[in-house]
XYZ file of N, CA and C in Angstrom:
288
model
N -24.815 152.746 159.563
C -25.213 151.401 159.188
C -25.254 151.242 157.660
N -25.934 152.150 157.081
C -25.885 152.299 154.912
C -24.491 152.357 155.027
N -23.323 152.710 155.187
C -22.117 152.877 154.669
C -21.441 151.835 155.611
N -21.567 151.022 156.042
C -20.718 149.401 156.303
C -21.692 148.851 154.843
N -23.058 148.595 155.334
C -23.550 147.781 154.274
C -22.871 148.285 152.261
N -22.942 149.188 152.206
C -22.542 149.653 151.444
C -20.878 149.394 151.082
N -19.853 148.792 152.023
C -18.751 148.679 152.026
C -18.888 147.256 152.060
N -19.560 146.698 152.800
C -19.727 145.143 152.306
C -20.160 144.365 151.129
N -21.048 145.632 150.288
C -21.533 145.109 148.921
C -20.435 145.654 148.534
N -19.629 146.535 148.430
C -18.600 146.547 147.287
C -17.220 145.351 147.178
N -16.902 145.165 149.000
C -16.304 144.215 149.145
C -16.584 143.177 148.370
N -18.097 142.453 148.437
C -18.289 141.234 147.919
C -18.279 141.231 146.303
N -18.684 142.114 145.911
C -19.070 142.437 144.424
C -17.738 142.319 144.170
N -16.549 142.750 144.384
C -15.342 142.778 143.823
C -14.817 141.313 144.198
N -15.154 140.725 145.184
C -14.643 139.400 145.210
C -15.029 138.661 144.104
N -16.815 138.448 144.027
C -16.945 137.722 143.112
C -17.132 138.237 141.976
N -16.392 139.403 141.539
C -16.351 139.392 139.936
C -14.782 139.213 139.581
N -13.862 139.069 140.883
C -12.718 138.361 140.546
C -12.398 137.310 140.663
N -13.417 136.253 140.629
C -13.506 134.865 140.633
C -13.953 134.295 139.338
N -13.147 135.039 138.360
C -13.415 134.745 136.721
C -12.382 133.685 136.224
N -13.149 132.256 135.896
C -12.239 131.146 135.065
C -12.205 131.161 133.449
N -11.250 131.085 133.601
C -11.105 130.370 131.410
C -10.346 129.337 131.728
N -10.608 128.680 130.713
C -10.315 127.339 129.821
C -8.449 127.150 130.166
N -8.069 126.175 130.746
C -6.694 125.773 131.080
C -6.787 124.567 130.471
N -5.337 124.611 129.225
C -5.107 123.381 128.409
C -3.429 122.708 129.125
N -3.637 121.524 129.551
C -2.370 121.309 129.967
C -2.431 119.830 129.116
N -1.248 119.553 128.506
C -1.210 118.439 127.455
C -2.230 118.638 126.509
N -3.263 117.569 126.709
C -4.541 117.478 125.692
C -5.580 116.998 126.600
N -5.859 117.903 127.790
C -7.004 118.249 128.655
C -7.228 119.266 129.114
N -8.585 119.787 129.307
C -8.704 121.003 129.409
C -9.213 121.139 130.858
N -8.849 122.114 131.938
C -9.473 122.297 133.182
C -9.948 124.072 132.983
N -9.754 124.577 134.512
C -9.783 126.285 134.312
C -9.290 126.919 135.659
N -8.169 127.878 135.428
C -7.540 128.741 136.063
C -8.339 130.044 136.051
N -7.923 130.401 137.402
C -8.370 131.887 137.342
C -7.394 133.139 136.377
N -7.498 134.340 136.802
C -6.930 135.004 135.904
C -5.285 135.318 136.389
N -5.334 134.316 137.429
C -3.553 135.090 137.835
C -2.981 133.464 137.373
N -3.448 132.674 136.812
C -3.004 131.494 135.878
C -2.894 130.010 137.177
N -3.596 130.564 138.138
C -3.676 129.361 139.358
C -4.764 128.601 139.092
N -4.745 127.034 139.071
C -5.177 126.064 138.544
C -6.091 125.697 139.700
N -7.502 125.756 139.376
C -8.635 125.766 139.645
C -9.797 124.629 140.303
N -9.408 124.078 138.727
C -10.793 123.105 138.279
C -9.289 122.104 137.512
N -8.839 120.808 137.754
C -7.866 120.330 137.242
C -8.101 119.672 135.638
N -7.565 120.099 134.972
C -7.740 119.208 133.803
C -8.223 117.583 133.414
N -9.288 117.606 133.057
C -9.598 116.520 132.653
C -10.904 116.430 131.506
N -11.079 117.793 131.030
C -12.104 117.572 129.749
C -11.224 117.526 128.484
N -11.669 117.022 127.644
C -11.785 117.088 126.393
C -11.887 118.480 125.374
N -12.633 118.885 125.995
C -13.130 120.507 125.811
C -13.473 121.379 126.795
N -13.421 122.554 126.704
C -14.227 123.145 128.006
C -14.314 124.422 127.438
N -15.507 125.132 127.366
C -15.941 126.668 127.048
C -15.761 127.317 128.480
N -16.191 128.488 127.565
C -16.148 130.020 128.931
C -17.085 129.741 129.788
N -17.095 130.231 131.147
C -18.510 130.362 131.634
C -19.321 131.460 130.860
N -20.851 130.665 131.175
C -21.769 131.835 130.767
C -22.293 132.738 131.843
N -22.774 133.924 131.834
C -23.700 134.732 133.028
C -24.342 133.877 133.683
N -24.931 132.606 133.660
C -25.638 131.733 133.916
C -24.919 131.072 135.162
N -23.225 131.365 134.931
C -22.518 130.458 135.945
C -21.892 129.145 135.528
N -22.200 128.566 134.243
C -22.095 126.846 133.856
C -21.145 127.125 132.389
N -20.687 126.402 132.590
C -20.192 126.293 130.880
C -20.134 124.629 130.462
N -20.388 124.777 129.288
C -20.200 123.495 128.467
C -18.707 122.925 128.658
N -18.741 121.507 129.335
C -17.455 120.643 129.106
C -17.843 119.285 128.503
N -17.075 119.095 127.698
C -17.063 117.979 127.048
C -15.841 116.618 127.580
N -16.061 115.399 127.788
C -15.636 114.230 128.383
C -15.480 113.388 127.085
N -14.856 112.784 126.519
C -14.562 112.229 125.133
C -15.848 112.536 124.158
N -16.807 111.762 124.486
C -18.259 111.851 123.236
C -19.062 112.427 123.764
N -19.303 113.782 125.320
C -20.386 113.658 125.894
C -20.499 114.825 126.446
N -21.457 115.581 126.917
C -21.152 116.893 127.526
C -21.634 117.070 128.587
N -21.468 118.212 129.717
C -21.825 118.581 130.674
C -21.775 120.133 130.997
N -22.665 120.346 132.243
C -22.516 121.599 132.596
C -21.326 121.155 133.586
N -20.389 122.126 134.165
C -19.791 122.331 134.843
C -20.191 123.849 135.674
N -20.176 124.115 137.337
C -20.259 125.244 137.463
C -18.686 125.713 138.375
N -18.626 126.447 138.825
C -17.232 127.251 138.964
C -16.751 126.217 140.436
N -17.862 125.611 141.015
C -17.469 124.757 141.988
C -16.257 124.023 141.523
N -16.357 123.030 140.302
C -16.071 122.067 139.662
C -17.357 120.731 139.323
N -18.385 121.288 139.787
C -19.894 120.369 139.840
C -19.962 119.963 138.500
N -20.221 118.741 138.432
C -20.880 118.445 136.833
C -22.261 118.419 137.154
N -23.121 118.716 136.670
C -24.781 118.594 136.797
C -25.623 117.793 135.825
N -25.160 117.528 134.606
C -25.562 116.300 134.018
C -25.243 115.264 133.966
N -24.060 114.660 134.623
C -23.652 113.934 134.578
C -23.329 113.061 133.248
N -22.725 113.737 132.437
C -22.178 113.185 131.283
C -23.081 112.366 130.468
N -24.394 112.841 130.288
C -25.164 111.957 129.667
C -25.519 112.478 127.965
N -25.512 113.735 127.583
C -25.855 114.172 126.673
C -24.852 114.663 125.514
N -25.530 114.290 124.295
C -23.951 114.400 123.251
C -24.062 116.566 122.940
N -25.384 116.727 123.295
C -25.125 118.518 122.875
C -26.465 118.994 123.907
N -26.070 120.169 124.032
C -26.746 120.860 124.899
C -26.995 122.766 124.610
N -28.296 123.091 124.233
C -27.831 124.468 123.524
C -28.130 125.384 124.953
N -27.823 126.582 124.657
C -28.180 127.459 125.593
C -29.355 127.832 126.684
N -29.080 128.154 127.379
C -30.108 128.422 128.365
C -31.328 129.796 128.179
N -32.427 129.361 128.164
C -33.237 130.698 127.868
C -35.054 130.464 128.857
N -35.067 131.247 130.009
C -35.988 130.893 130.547
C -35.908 130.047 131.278
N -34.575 129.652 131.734
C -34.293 128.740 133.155
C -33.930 127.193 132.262
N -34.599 127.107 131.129
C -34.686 125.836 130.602
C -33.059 125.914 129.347
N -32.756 124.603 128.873
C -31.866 124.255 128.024
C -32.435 122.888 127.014
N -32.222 123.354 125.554
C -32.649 122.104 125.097
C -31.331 121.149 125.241
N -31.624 119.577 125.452
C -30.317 118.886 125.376
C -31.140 117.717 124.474
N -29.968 116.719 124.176
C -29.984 115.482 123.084
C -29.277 114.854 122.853
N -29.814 113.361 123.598
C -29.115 112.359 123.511
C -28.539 111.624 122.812
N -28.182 110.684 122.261
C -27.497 109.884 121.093
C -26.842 110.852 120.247
């Protein structure tokens, strides 16, 4: 029974640490492909950073930013012009 479970955590662990996106620029929008260059999350930011350990990365929409997570979820819904890092579950953000 330890050595299935044990074969199932390695299984999964290797799945999801090969479910790593970066930043895909096609024209002058940015989406994110995985690492074998298959298109993901479709282009439509402005900007878009790395993910963080956290899971989210900063995308930017003309003047405005958001989290994005690997779903394609926005979670702020485009309301905030900057947003700093996460520390303690919390993020400072700021409007105008």
């Amino acid at each position: 029974m330890k050595g299935r479970m044990l074969l199932l955590f390695i299984v999964a662990s290797n799945w999801l640490c090969a479910q790593k996106l970066v930043p895909y620029r096609q024209n002058q929008l940015w989406g994110y492909a995985d690492e074998t260059g298959k298109v993901v999350i479709q282009p439509k930011y402005t900007r878009a950073e790395f993910f963080r350990a956290d899971g989210y990365a900063n995308v930017k929409k003309d003047t405005l930013l958001d989290l994005l997570n690997k779903d394609g979820q926005e979670n702020l819904t485009g309301v905030y012009s900057g947003i700093a890092p996460f520390s303690g579950g919390l993020a400072a953000v700021c409007r105008g």
